[in-house]
CSV table of C-alpha atoms in Angstrom, one decimal:
chain,number,residue,atom,x,y,z
A,299,GLU,CA,0.3,-0.3,0.3
A,300,ILE,CA,1.8,3.5,-1.2
A,301,VAL,CA,1.3,5.3,2.1
A,302,LEU,CA,1.0,8.9,2.6
A,303,THR,CA,3.0,11.3,4.4
A,304,GLN,CA,1.2,15.2,5.2
A,305,SER,CA,3.1,17.7,7.1
A,306,PRO,CA,2.7,19.9,8.8
A,307,ALA,CA,-0.1,18.2,11.1
A,308,THR,CA,-1.3,21.7,12.0
A,309,LEU,CA,-0.2,24.8,10.7
A,310,SER,CA,-1.8,28.5,12.7
A,311,VAL,CA,-1.6,31.4,9.5
A,312,SER,CA,-3.7,34.4,9.2
A,313,PRO,CA,-5.4,35.5,6.9
A,314,GLY,CA,-3.3,36.9,3.2
A,315,GLU,CA,-0.6,35.4,4.1
A,316,ARG,CA,0.9,32.3,1.7
A,317,VAL,CA,0.7,28.4,2.7
A,318,THR,CA,2.2,25.7,1.7
A,319,LEU,CA,2.0,22.4,2.7
A,320,SER,CA,3.4,19.0,1.6
A,321,CYS,CA,2.7,15.4,1.1
A,322,ARG,CA,5.2,12.4,0.5
A,323,ALA,CA,4.6,8.9,-0.7
A,324,SER,CA,6.0,6.3,-0.4
A,325,GLN,CA,7.1,5.5,-3.6
A,326,SER,CA,6.4,7.0,-7.2
A,327,VAL,CA,2.5,7.7,-8.3
A,328,PRO,CA,3.4,10.2,-10.9
A,329,THR,CA,1.2,13.0,-11.2
A,330,ASN,CA,-1.3,10.8,-10.3
A,331,LEU,CA,-2.6,13.0,-6.6
A,332,ALA,CA,-5.0,15.2,-5.3
A,333,TRP,CA,-6.1,17.1,-3.1
A,334,TYR,CA,-9.2,17.7,-0.9
A,335,GLN,CA,-10.4,20.2,1.3
A,336,GLN,CA,-12.6,19.1,4.0
A,337,LYS,CA,-14.8,21.7,6.5
A,338,PRO,CA,-16.2,20.8,10.4
A,339,GLY,CA,-19.2,18.8,9.5
A,340,GLN,CA,-19.2,19.1,5.1
A,341,ALA,CA,-18.2,16.5,2.6
A,342,PRO,CA,-14.7,16.2,1.2
A,343,ARG,CA,-14.5,19.2,-1.3
A,344,LEU,CA,-11.7,18.5,-4.5
A,345,LEU,CA,-9.5,20.8,-5.4
A,346,ILE,CA,-6.8,19.6,-7.5
A,347,TYR,CA,-6.4,16.7,-9.3
A,348,GLY,CA,-3.2,15.6,-11.9
A,349,ALA,CA,-1.1,17.1,-9.1
A,350,SER,CA,-1.9,20.3,-10.7
A,351,THR,CA,-4.9,20.9,-12.0
A,352,ARG,CA,-7.6,23.1,-10.4
A,353,ALA,CA,-11.1,21.2,-10.4
A,354,THR,CA,-14.3,23.0,-11.9
A,355,GLY,CA,-15.2,25.4,-9.7
A,356,ILE,CA,-11.9,26.4,-7.2
A,357,PRO,CA,-10.2,29.7,-7.2
A,358,ALA,CA,-6.9,30.4,-8.9
A,359,ARG,CA,-5.8,31.1,-5.8
A,360,PHE,CA,-4.9,27.5,-5.4
A,361,SER,CA,-2.5,25.4,-7.4
A,362,GLY,CA,-1.0,21.6,-7.1
A,363,SER,CA,3.0,21.6,-7.7
A,364,GLY,CA,5.4,17.3,-7.6
A,365,SER,CA,5.0,15.0,-9.1
A,366,GLY,CA,6.7,11.4,-8.2
A,367,THR,CA,7.0,11.3,-3.9
A,368,GLU,CA,6.7,14.4,-3.3
A,369,PHE,CA,3.3,17.2,-3.7
A,370,THR,CA,3.0,20.8,-3.4
A,371,LEU,CA,0.0,22.2,-2.5
A,372,THR,CA,0.2,26.6,-2.2
A,373,ILE,CA,-2.7,28.5,-1.1
A,374,SER,CA,-1.1,32.4,-2.3
A,375,SER,CA,-3.0,34.6,-0.1
A,376,LEU,CA,-5.4,33.0,2.1
A,377,GLN,CA,-9.3,33.6,2.8
A,378,SER,CA,-10.9,33.5,6.2
A,379,GLU,CA,-13.3,30.3,4.2
A,380,ASP,CA,-9.9,28.6,3.6
A,381,PHE,CA,-9.6,27.4,7.4
A,382,ALA,CA,-10.1,23.8,6.7
A,383,VAL,CA,-8.4,20.4,6.9
A,384,TYR,CA,-6.9,19.0,3.6
A,385,TYR,CA,-6.2,16.2,2.7
A,386,CYS,CA,-4.6,14.6,-0.3
A,387,GLN,CA,-4.9,11.6,-2.2
A,388,GLN,CA,-3.4,8.5,-4.7
A,389,TYR,CA,-5.1,7.0,-7.6
A,390,ASN,CA,-2.0,5.2,-9.2
A,391,ASN,CA,-3.4,2.7,-8.8
A,392,TRP,CA,-7.0,2.5,-8.9
A,393,PRO,CA,-9.0,1.1,-8.9
A,394,SER,CA,-7.2,-1.5,-6.8
A,395,SER,CA,-6.2,0.8,-4.4
A,396,LEU,CA,-6.4,4.2,-3.3
A,397,THR,CA,-4.8,6.0,0.0
A,398,PHE,CA,-4.8,8.8,1.5
A,399,GLY,CA,-2.8,11.3,3.7
A,400,GLY,CA,-3.3,11.7,7.5
A,401,GLY,CA,-4.5,15.5,6.4
A,402,THR,CA,-2.8,19.3,7.5
A,403,LYS,CA,-5.1,21.6,9.4
A,404,VAL,CA,-5.1,25.2,8.6
A,405,GLU,CA,-6.3,26.6,11.3
A,406,ILE,CA,-6.8,30.8,12.7
A,407,LYS,CA,-3.1,32.4,14.6
B,1275,GLU,CA,-22.5,18.5,-10.6
B,1276,VAL,CA,-24.3,15.6,-8.6
B,1277,GLN,CA,-26.3,15.5,-6.1
B,1278,LEU,CA,-26.0,12.7,-4.2
B,1279,LEU,CA,-28.0,11.4,-1.0
B,1280,GLU,CA,-27.1,8.6,1.3
B,1281,SER,CA,-29.0,6.9,4.3
B,1282,GLY,CA,-29.1,3.6,6.0
B,1283,GLY,CA,-26.9,4.2,8.6
B,1284,GLY,CA,-27.7,3.7,11.8
B,1285,LEU,CA,-26.3,2.0,15.2
B,1286,LEU,CA,-25.7,-1.5,15.5
B,1287,GLN,CA,-23.9,-4.6,17.0
B,1288,PRO,CA,-20.5,-6.2,16.1
B,1289,GLY,CA,-22.3,-9.3,13.8
B,1290,GLY,CA,-24.9,-7.0,12.7
B,1291,SER,CA,-24.9,-6.8,9.2
B,1292,LEU,CA,-26.8,-3.3,7.5
B,1293,ARG,CA,-27.6,-1.7,4.2
B,1294,LEU,CA,-26.5,1.9,2.7
B,1295,SER,CA,-28.0,3.9,-0.5
B,1296,CYS,CA,-27.2,6.9,-2.0
B,1297,ALA,CA,-29.4,8.2,-4.6
B,1298,ALA,CA,-28.1,10.9,-7.1
B,1299,ALA,CA,-30.7,13.4,-7.9
B,1300,GLU,CA,-30.3,12.6,-11.9
B,1301,SER,CA,-29.9,9.7,-14.9
B,1302,THR,CA,-26.6,11.2,-16.1
B,1303,PHE,CA,-25.9,8.5,-12.7
B,1304,SER,CA,-25.6,5.6,-15.2
B,1305,SER,CA,-22.4,6.8,-17.0
B,1306,PHE,CA,-20.4,7.4,-13.7
B,1307,VAL,CA,-17.9,4.8,-11.8
B,1308,MET,CA,-18.7,5.4,-8.2
B,1309,ASN,CA,-17.3,5.1,-5.0
B,1310,TRP,CA,-17.8,4.5,-1.2
B,1311,VAL,CA,-15.0,6.2,0.6
B,1312,ARG,CA,-15.3,6.3,5.1
B,1313,GLN,CA,-14.0,8.9,6.7
B,1314,THR,CA,-13.1,8.3,11.2
B,1315,PRO,CA,-11.0,10.2,13.9
B,1316,GLY,CA,-7.8,7.7,14.0
B,1317,LYS,CA,-7.5,6.8,10.9
B,1318,GLY,CA,-9.2,9.0,9.0
B,1319,LEU,CA,-10.7,8.9,5.0
B,1320,GLU,CA,-10.5,4.8,4.6
B,1321,TRP,CA,-11.0,4.0,0.5
B,1322,ILE,CA,-12.9,0.9,0.1
B,1323,SER,CA,-14.8,-0.1,-3.0
B,1324,SER,CA,-15.7,1.5,-6.1
B,1325,ILE,CA,-17.8,-0.2,-8.9
B,1326,THR,CA,-18.2,0.6,-12.5
B,1327,THR,CA,-21.0,2.2,-15.1
B,1328,SER,CA,-22.7,-1.3,-15.4
B,1329,GLY,CA,-21.9,-2.7,-12.2
B,1330,ALA,CA,-19.7,-5.8,-13.5
B,1331,THR,CA,-16.4,-5.2,-12.2
B,1332,THR,CA,-15.6,-4.7,-8.4
B,1333,SER,CA,-13.5,-3.4,-6.3
B,1334,TYR,CA,-12.6,-3.1,-1.8
B,1335,ALA,CA,-10.3,-2.5,0.0
B,1336,ASP,CA,-8.5,-5.2,2.1
B,1337,SER,CA,-10.5,-3.9,5.7
B,1338,VAL,CA,-13.5,-4.5,4.3
B,1339,LYS,CA,-13.0,-7.6,1.4
B,1340,GLY,CA,-15.7,-11.0,1.3
B,1341,ARG,CA,-17.9,-8.5,4.5
B,1342,PHE,CA,-18.7,-6.2,2.3
B,1343,THR,CA,-20.5,-5.9,-1.5
B,1344,ILE,CA,-20.3,-2.5,-3.7
B,1345,SER,CA,-23.4,-2.3,-5.8
B,1346,ARG,CA,-25.8,-0.4,-8.3
B,1347,ASP,CA,-29.6,-0.1,-10.0
B,1348,ASN,CA,-28.8,2.8,-12.9
B,1349,SER,CA,-32.5,2.6,-13.0
B,1350,LYS,CA,-32.9,4.0,-10.2
B,1351,ASN,CA,-30.0,6.1,-10.1
B,1352,THR,CA,-29.3,4.9,-6.7
B,1353,LEU,CA,-25.6,2.5,-5.1
B,1354,TYR,CA,-25.8,0.4,-2.3
B,1355,LEU,CA,-22.4,-0.3,0.1
B,1356,GLN,CA,-24.2,-4.2,1.0
B,1357,MET,CA,-22.2,-4.0,5.1
B,1358,ASN,CA,-21.8,-7.8,6.8
B,1359,SER,CA,-20.3,-9.0,9.8
B,1360,LEU,CA,-19.5,-5.0,11.2
B,1361,ARG,CA,-17.6,-5.0,13.1
B,1362,THR,CA,-16.9,-2.4,15.5
B,1363,GLU,CA,-13.8,-0.9,13.2
B,1364,ASP,CA,-16.1,0.3,11.1
B,1365,THR,CA,-17.4,2.6,12.8
B,1366,ALA,CA,-17.7,6.0,10.8
B,1367,VAL,CA,-19.5,8.2,8.3
B,1368,TYR,CA,-19.9,6.8,5.5
B,1369,TYR,CA,-19.3,8.9,1.5
B,1370,CYS,CA,-20.5,8.2,-1.7
B,1371,ALA,CA,-18.5,10.2,-4.5
B,1372,SER,CA,-19.1,9.9,-8.3
B,1373,ARG,CA,-16.6,9.8,-10.5
B,1374,GLY,CA,-12.9,9.2,-10.3
B,1375,ALA,CA,-10.7,8.7,-9.4
B,1376,PRO,CA,-10.0,11.3,-8.4
B,1377,PHE,CA,-13.6,11.4,-6.8
B,1378,GLU,CA,-15.4,14.6,-7.8
B,1379,ASP,CA,-18.7,14.8,-6.5
B,1380,TRP,CA,-20.0,13.6,-2.7
B,1381,GLY,CA,-22.6,12.6,-0.3
B,1382,GLN,CA,-23.3,14.4,2.9
B,1383,GLY,CA,-22.0,11.4,4.4
B,1384,THR,CA,-24.4,8.7,7.0
B,1385,LEU,CA,-22.8,7.3,10.3
B,1386,VAL,CA,-22.6,3.6,11.3
B,1387,THR,CA,-22.3,3.2,14.9
B,1388,VAL,CA,-20.6,0.0,15.1
B,1389,SER,CA,-21.1,-1.0,19.1
B,1390,SER,CA,-22.0,-4.0,22.1
């Protein structure tokens, strides 16, 4: 099973700051990686797929990069509605297997 | 965007069975691969199962293989998850999700609690 490790576990930031979240895969997944945002009491929301392609309706302040085993989600200027938990997901061998990272919580500083 | 609504969750004892449903609000349901994902405070998000558009091919995570069965009824725009031999570690919020991977649309989730 491919293990995804996200860091940091929690990030305390102020609105307007630039935020960088990391996701590391235990083995290469080329660009078969997605990012999701989840707010309390809600389902996850797809932000990025293919490591760097924004999903429909996602603001341009969200961007993804990386390939192989190292990936990054960047929020260029954090808005109040962006405080949430962010998960990465690899789907390199889907539908045989698919895994999520443990999440990074972005909280107000 | 596909609107999805899960139902069927509840409280039951270990060893019990439960069937979850996920109703889609549009007829294009039959053109989407469908999936089940669960979430627990301890283990986070876990993919459980996927099913192709016709239902001919299914896949499962090792943690539920042999106990859970995914199916769909395209005439009713509905996805199912039959869960047997439930364990305390199956306690989670269960989501259905469409397309993928990745999973573009998600339902609001239904809570399954397995406890004696």
